[in-house]
CSV table of C-alpha atoms and ligand atoms in Angstrom, one decimal:
chain,number,residue,atom,x,y,z
A,121,UNK,CA,163.9,138.0,101.4
A,122,UNK,CA,161.7,141.1,101.5
A,123,UNK,CA,158.6,140.0,103.3
A,124,UNK,CA,155.2,141.8,102.3
A,125,UNK,CA,152.8,142.4,105.4
A,126,UNK,CA,149.2,143.1,104.0
A,127,UNK,CA,147.0,144.7,106.8
A,128,UNK,CA,144.6,147.6,107.3
A,129,UNK,CA,146.6,151.2,107.6
A,130,UNK,CA,146.5,153.6,110.5
A,131,UNK,CA,146.0,151.0,113.3
A,132,UNK,CA,148.2,148.3,114.7
A,133,UNK,CA,145.4,145.5,114.7
A,134,UNK,CA,146.1,141.8,114.3
A,135,UNK,CA,148.9,143.1,112.0
A,136,UNK,CA,151.4,144.2,114.9
A,137,UNK,CA,151.8,140.6,116.0
A,138,UNK,CA,153.5,140.0,112.9
A,139,UNK,CA,155.3,143.3,112.9
A,140,UNK,CA,156.9,142.4,116.1
A,141,UNK,CA,158.5,139.4,115.0
A,142,UNK,CA,159.8,141.3,111.8
A,143,UNK,CA,161.3,144.4,113.7
A,144,UNK,CA,162.8,142.1,116.5
A,145,UNK,CA,164.6,139.8,114.0
A,146,UNK,CA,165.4,143.0,111.9
A,147,UNK,CA,163.9,141.3,108.9
A,148,UNK,CA,163.3,143.2,105.7
A,149,UNK,CA,159.7,144.0,105.2
A,150,UNK,CA,157.1,146.3,103.8
A,151,UNK,CA,153.4,147.4,105.1
A,152,UNK,CA,151.9,146.9,101.8
A,153,UNK,CA,148.8,149.1,102.7
A,154,UNK,CA,150.5,151.8,104.4
A,155,UNK,CA,152.6,152.4,101.2
A,156,UNK,CA,151.2,154.8,98.4
A,157,UNK,CA,149.1,153.0,96.2
A,158,UNK,CA,149.1,149.8,98.7
A,159,UNK,CA,145.3,150.0,99.9
A,160,UNK,CA,144.2,148.7,96.0
A,161,UNK,CA,146.8,146.1,96.3
A,162,UNK,CA,145.4,144.7,99.5
A,163,UNK,CA,141.9,144.8,98.1
A,164,UNK,CA,142.9,143.1,94.8
A,165,UNK,CA,144.6,140.5,97.1
A,166,UNK,CA,141.4,139.8,99.0
A,167,UNK,CA,139.3,140.0,96.1
A,168,UNK,CA,141.3,137.9,93.6
A,169,UNK,CA,144.0,136.3,95.7
A,170,UNK,CA,147.8,136.2,96.0
A,171,UNK,CA,149.7,133.5,93.9
A,172,UNK,CA,146.6,131.2,94.2
A,173,UNK,CA,145.4,131.7,97.9
A,174,UNK,CA,142.9,134.0,98.6
A,175,UNK,CA,142.8,134.8,102.2
A,176,UNK,CA,139.7,135.3,104.4
A,177,UNK,CA,140.9,138.4,106.1
A,178,UNK,CA,144.2,140.5,107.1
A,179,UNK,CA,146.7,139.9,108.2
A,180,UNK,CA,148.7,137.9,105.6
A,181,UNK,CA,152.2,137.6,104.4
A,182,UNK,CA,154.0,137.1,101.3
A,183,UNK,CA,157.4,135.7,101.5
A,184,UNK,CA,158.6,134.8,98.0
A,185,UNK,CA,155.9,132.2,96.6
A,186,UNK,CA,154.5,131.5,100.0
A,187,UNK,CA,151.5,133.3,101.1
A,188,UNK,CA,150.3,132.7,105.0
A,189,UNK,CA,147.1,134.0,106.5
A,190,UNK,CA,145.8,134.1,110.2
A,191,UNK,CA,147.6,135.5,112.5
A,192,UNK,CA,149.2,132.6,114.8
A,193,UNK,CA,150.2,131.0,111.7
A,194,UNK,CA,152.0,133.9,110.5
A,195,UNK,CA,153.9,134.6,113.6
A,196,UNK,CA,154.9,131.0,114.0
A,197,UNK,CA,156.0,130.8,110.1
A,198,UNK,CA,157.9,134.2,111.0
A,199,UNK,CA,159.3,132.9,114.0
A,200,UNK,CA,160.9,129.7,112.7
A,201,UNK,CA,162.5,131.3,109.9
A,202,UNK,CA,163.8,134.4,111.9
A,203,UNK,CA,165.3,132.7,114.8
A,204,UNK,CA,162.6,133.7,117.1
A,205,UNK,CA,161.1,130.2,117.8
A,206,UNK,CA,161.6,127.3,120.1
A,207,UNK,CA,163.6,124.1,118.9
A,208,UNK,CA,162.2,120.8,119.4
A,209,UNK,CA,158.9,119.4,118.6
A,210,UNK,CA,157.4,119.9,122.2
A,211,UNK,CA,158.4,123.5,122.6
A,212,UNK,CA,157.4,124.4,119.2
A,213,UNK,CA,154.0,123.2,119.8
A,214,UNK,CA,153.9,125.0,123.0
A,215,UNK,CA,154.9,128.2,121.4
A,216,UNK,CA,152.0,127.5,118.7
A,217,UNK,CA,149.7,126.8,121.0
A,218,UNK,CA,150.2,129.8,123.0
A,219,UNK,CA,150.0,132.0,120.1
A,220,UNK,CA,146.8,130.5,119.0
A,221,UNK,CA,145.3,131.1,122.7
A,222,UNK,CA,146.5,134.5,122.2
A,223,UNK,CA,144.4,134.8,119.2
A,224,UNK,CA,141.4,133.4,120.8
A,225,UNK,CA,141.7,136.3,123.4
A,226,UNK,CA,142.4,138.8,120.9
A,227,UNK,CA,139.1,137.8,119.5
A,228,UNK,CA,137.4,138.2,122.7
A,229,UNK,CA,138.8,141.8,123.2
A,230,UNK,CA,137.4,142.6,119.7
A,231,UNK,CA,134.0,141.4,120.7
A,232,UNK,CA,133.9,143.4,124.1
A,233,UNK,CA,133.5,146.5,121.7
A,234,UNK,CA,131.6,144.5,118.7
A,235,UNK,CA,129.5,141.8,120.5
A,236,UNK,CA,126.7,141.5,118.1
A,237,UNK,CA,128.5,141.9,114.8
A,238,UNK,CA,131.7,143.4,113.3
A,239,UNK,CA,129.8,144.7,110.5
A,240,UNK,CA,128.3,147.6,112.4
A,241,UNK,CA,129.7,150.3,114.4
A,242,UNK,CA,130.2,150.1,118.1
A,243,UNK,CA,127.7,152.8,118.8
A,244,UNK,CA,125.0,150.8,117.4
A,245,UNK,CA,125.8,147.6,120.0
A,246,UNK,CA,126.6,149.7,122.9
A,247,UNK,CA,124.4,148.1,125.4
A,248,UNK,CA,125.8,144.6,124.5
A,249,UNK,CA,129.0,145.8,124.5
A,250,UNK,CA,128.8,146.9,128.3
A,251,UNK,CA,127.5,143.4,129.1
A,252,UNK,CA,130.1,141.6,127.4
A,253,UNK,CA,133.0,143.9,128.7
A,254,UNK,CA,131.8,143.4,132.0
A,255,UNK,CA,131.9,139.4,131.6
A,256,UNK,CA,135.4,139.8,129.7
A,257,UNK,CA,136.8,142.1,132.5
A,258,UNK,CA,135.6,140.0,135.5
A,259,UNK,CA,135.9,136.3,134.2
A,260,UNK,CA,137.6,136.2,131.0
A,261,UNK,CA,140.8,138.6,131.8
A,262,UNK,CA,141.5,136.7,134.7
A,263,UNK,CA,141.3,133.4,133.1
A,264,UNK,CA,143.8,134.2,130.1
A,265,UNK,CA,146.1,136.2,131.9
A,266,UNK,CA,146.7,133.7,134.6
A,267,UNK,CA,146.9,130.8,132.3
A,268,UNK,CA,149.9,132.9,130.8
A,269,UNK,CA,151.3,133.6,134.2
A,270,UNK,CA,151.2,129.9,135.5
A,271,UNK,CA,153.1,128.8,132.1
A,272,UNK,CA,155.9,131.5,133.2
A,273,UNK,CA,155.9,129.9,136.5
A,274,UNK,CA,156.3,126.4,135.2
A,275,UNK,CA,158.8,127.4,132.5
A,276,UNK,CA,161.0,130.0,133.9
A,277,UNK,CA,161.4,133.8,132.1
A,278,UNK,CA,160.0,132.6,128.8
A,279,UNK,CA,156.5,131.2,127.8
A,280,UNK,CA,158.2,128.5,125.6
A,281,UNK,CA,161.8,127.0,125.2
A,282,UNK,CA,164.8,128.8,126.7
A,283,UNK,CA,164.7,132.0,124.7
A,284,UNK,CA,162.6,134.7,123.5
A,285,UNK,CA,160.1,133.5,120.9
A,286,UNK,CA,157.3,134.7,118.8
A,287,UNK,CA,154.9,133.6,121.8
A,288,UNK,CA,156.9,135.9,124.1
A,289,UNK,CA,156.3,139.0,121.5
A,290,UNK,CA,152.7,138.0,121.4
A,291,UNK,CA,152.2,138.0,125.2
A,292,UNK,CA,153.7,141.4,125.4
A,293,UNK,CA,151.1,142.9,122.5
A,294,UNK,CA,148.5,141.2,124.2
A,295,UNK,CA,149.4,142.9,127.7
A,296,UNK,CA,150.0,146.0,126.3
A,297,UNK,CA,146.7,146.3,124.3
A,298,UNK,CA,144.9,145.0,127.2
A,299,UNK,CA,146.5,147.8,129.7
A,300,UNK,CA,145.6,150.4,126.9
A,301,UNK,CA,141.8,149.1,126.8
A,302,UNK,CA,141.1,148.4,130.3
A,303,UNK,CA,143.5,150.5,132.6
A,304,UNK,CA,141.5,150.0,135.7
A,305,UNK,CA,140.6,146.5,135.2
A,306,UNK,CA,144.4,145.7,134.6
A,307,UNK,CA,145.6,147.7,137.4
A,308,UNK,CA,143.4,145.3,139.5
A,309,UNK,CA,145.3,142.4,138.1
A,310,UNK,CA,148.6,143.3,138.2
A,311,UNK,CA,149.7,142.0,141.4
A,312,UNK,CA,148.7,138.2,140.5
A,313,UNK,CA,150.9,138.6,137.1
A,314,UNK,CA,154.4,139.7,138.3
A,315,UNK,CA,156.0,137.2,135.8
A,316,UNK,CA,154.0,138.3,133.0
A,317,UNK,CA,154.9,142.0,133.3
A,318,UNK,CA,158.2,141.3,133.9
A,319,UNK,CA,158.3,139.7,130.6
A,320,UNK,CA,156.5,142.4,129.0
A,321,UNK,CA,159.1,144.6,130.3
A,322,UNK,CA,162.0,142.4,128.9
A,323,UNK,CA,160.2,142.3,125.7
A,324,UNK,CA,160.1,146.2,125.7
A,325,UNK,CA,163.6,146.6,126.3
A,326,UNK,CA,164.9,144.4,123.4
A,327,UNK,CA,167.0,146.8,121.5
A,328,UNK,CA,165.4,146.5,118.0
A,329,UNK,CA,161.7,146.5,119.9
A,330,UNK,CA,162.5,149.4,121.9
A,331,UNK,CA,164.0,151.5,118.7
A,332,UNK,CA,160.6,150.2,116.8
A,333,UNK,CA,158.6,151.2,119.7
A,334,UNK,CA,159.7,154.8,119.7
A,335,UNK,CA,159.7,154.8,115.9
A,336,UNK,CA,156.8,156.3,113.8
A,337,UNK,CA,156.0,152.9,112.5
A,338,UNK,CA,154.6,151.9,115.7
A,339,UNK,CA,151.0,153.4,115.4
A,340,UNK,CA,149.5,154.4,118.6
A,341,UNK,CA,147.0,152.3,120.0
A,342,UNK,CA,143.6,153.7,118.8
A,343,UNK,CA,139.8,153.5,118.9
A,344,UNK,CA,139.8,151.9,115.2
A,345,UNK,CA,141.9,149.0,116.4
A,346,UNK,CA,141.3,145.7,118.5
A,347,UNK,CA,142.2,147.2,121.5
A,348,UNK,CA,140.1,150.4,122.2
A,349,UNK,CA,139.9,152.3,125.4
A,350,UNK,CA,136.1,153.2,125.9
A,351,UNK,CA,135.9,154.3,129.7
A,352,UNK,CA,132.3,152.9,129.8
A,353,UNK,CA,133.7,149.7,128.8
A,354,UNK,CA,136.3,149.6,131.8
A,355,UNK,CA,135.7,149.9,135.2
A,356,UNK,CA,137.0,152.0,138.5
B,424,GSH,N1,141.8,134.5,113.2
B,424,GSH,C1,142.0,135.6,112.3
B,424,GSH,C2,141.2,136.8,112.0
B,424,GSH,C3,141.3,137.9,111.2
B,424,GSH,C4,140.4,138.9,111.2
B,424,GSH,O1,139.4,139.3,111.8
B,424,GSH,N2,141.0,140.0,110.8
B,424,GSH,C5,140.4,141.3,110.7
B,424,GSH,C6,141.1,142.7,110.9
B,424,GSH,S1,141.8,142.6,112.7
B,424,GSH,C7,139.2,141.7,109.4
B,424,GSH,O2,140.0,142.5,108.6
B,424,GSH,N3,138.3,140.9,109.3
B,424,GSH,C8,137.3,141.1,108.1
B,424,GSH,C9,136.2,140.3,108.6
B,424,GSH,O3,136.2,139.2,109.4
B,424,GSH,O4,135.2,140.4,107.7
B,424,GSH,C10,143.5,136.1,112.5
B,424,GSH,O5,143.9,135.9,113.7
B,424,GSH,O6,144.3,136.6,111.8
């Protein structure tokens, strides 16, 4: 099976959550819009649909005749197919709950630099972004990250089930992104998040992921993505 990932080129963005699952599993996939002639395919899928499905926004994934959109839905689909999901209903829904909550957190990260609308540039909403980022740093980072830390305290070395799952890969990505975007705010949180950072390190050391992270397929975090480092939105 060759998976087709549709996502904007030049940034990790939400597409990265799906990439990490496929990279860790050693799956065969193509990043459609990064290929020559790929952007028109992405735009055509958004305008006219793929196999009868018109996704609202990237990322979306084609796996044979199945088309899946929404990041958490995609990572669950891939995780369950590629051996990166827990077994049993309780843990399957726990993993899915974690991925959906991380998707909420990602939206809040995005809204720190686009608090008014995603349709206008950051530069046109800087004053509101400063206020939003302060509330995010002071109230929302602690709430989300301590929730993840407490899940680890209860469950052990992984967030759901007994082995690494797509939920853990998503936690790796969101912590890496927060570290990039808000290095000062995160440095202050770190001592309360020992289990979460240990998980982040264990995920980064997985052989296929370590190779991926060192490759050119891993586009560096940058200021066109979700996790943007604007010093004025972080605090010393
Ligand atoms: N809830 C969706 C959000 C998807 C989303 O906002 N995608 C962004 C790129 S990361 C986009 O292209 N949005 C276009 C739009 O909202 O008009 C998910 O988690 O996949």
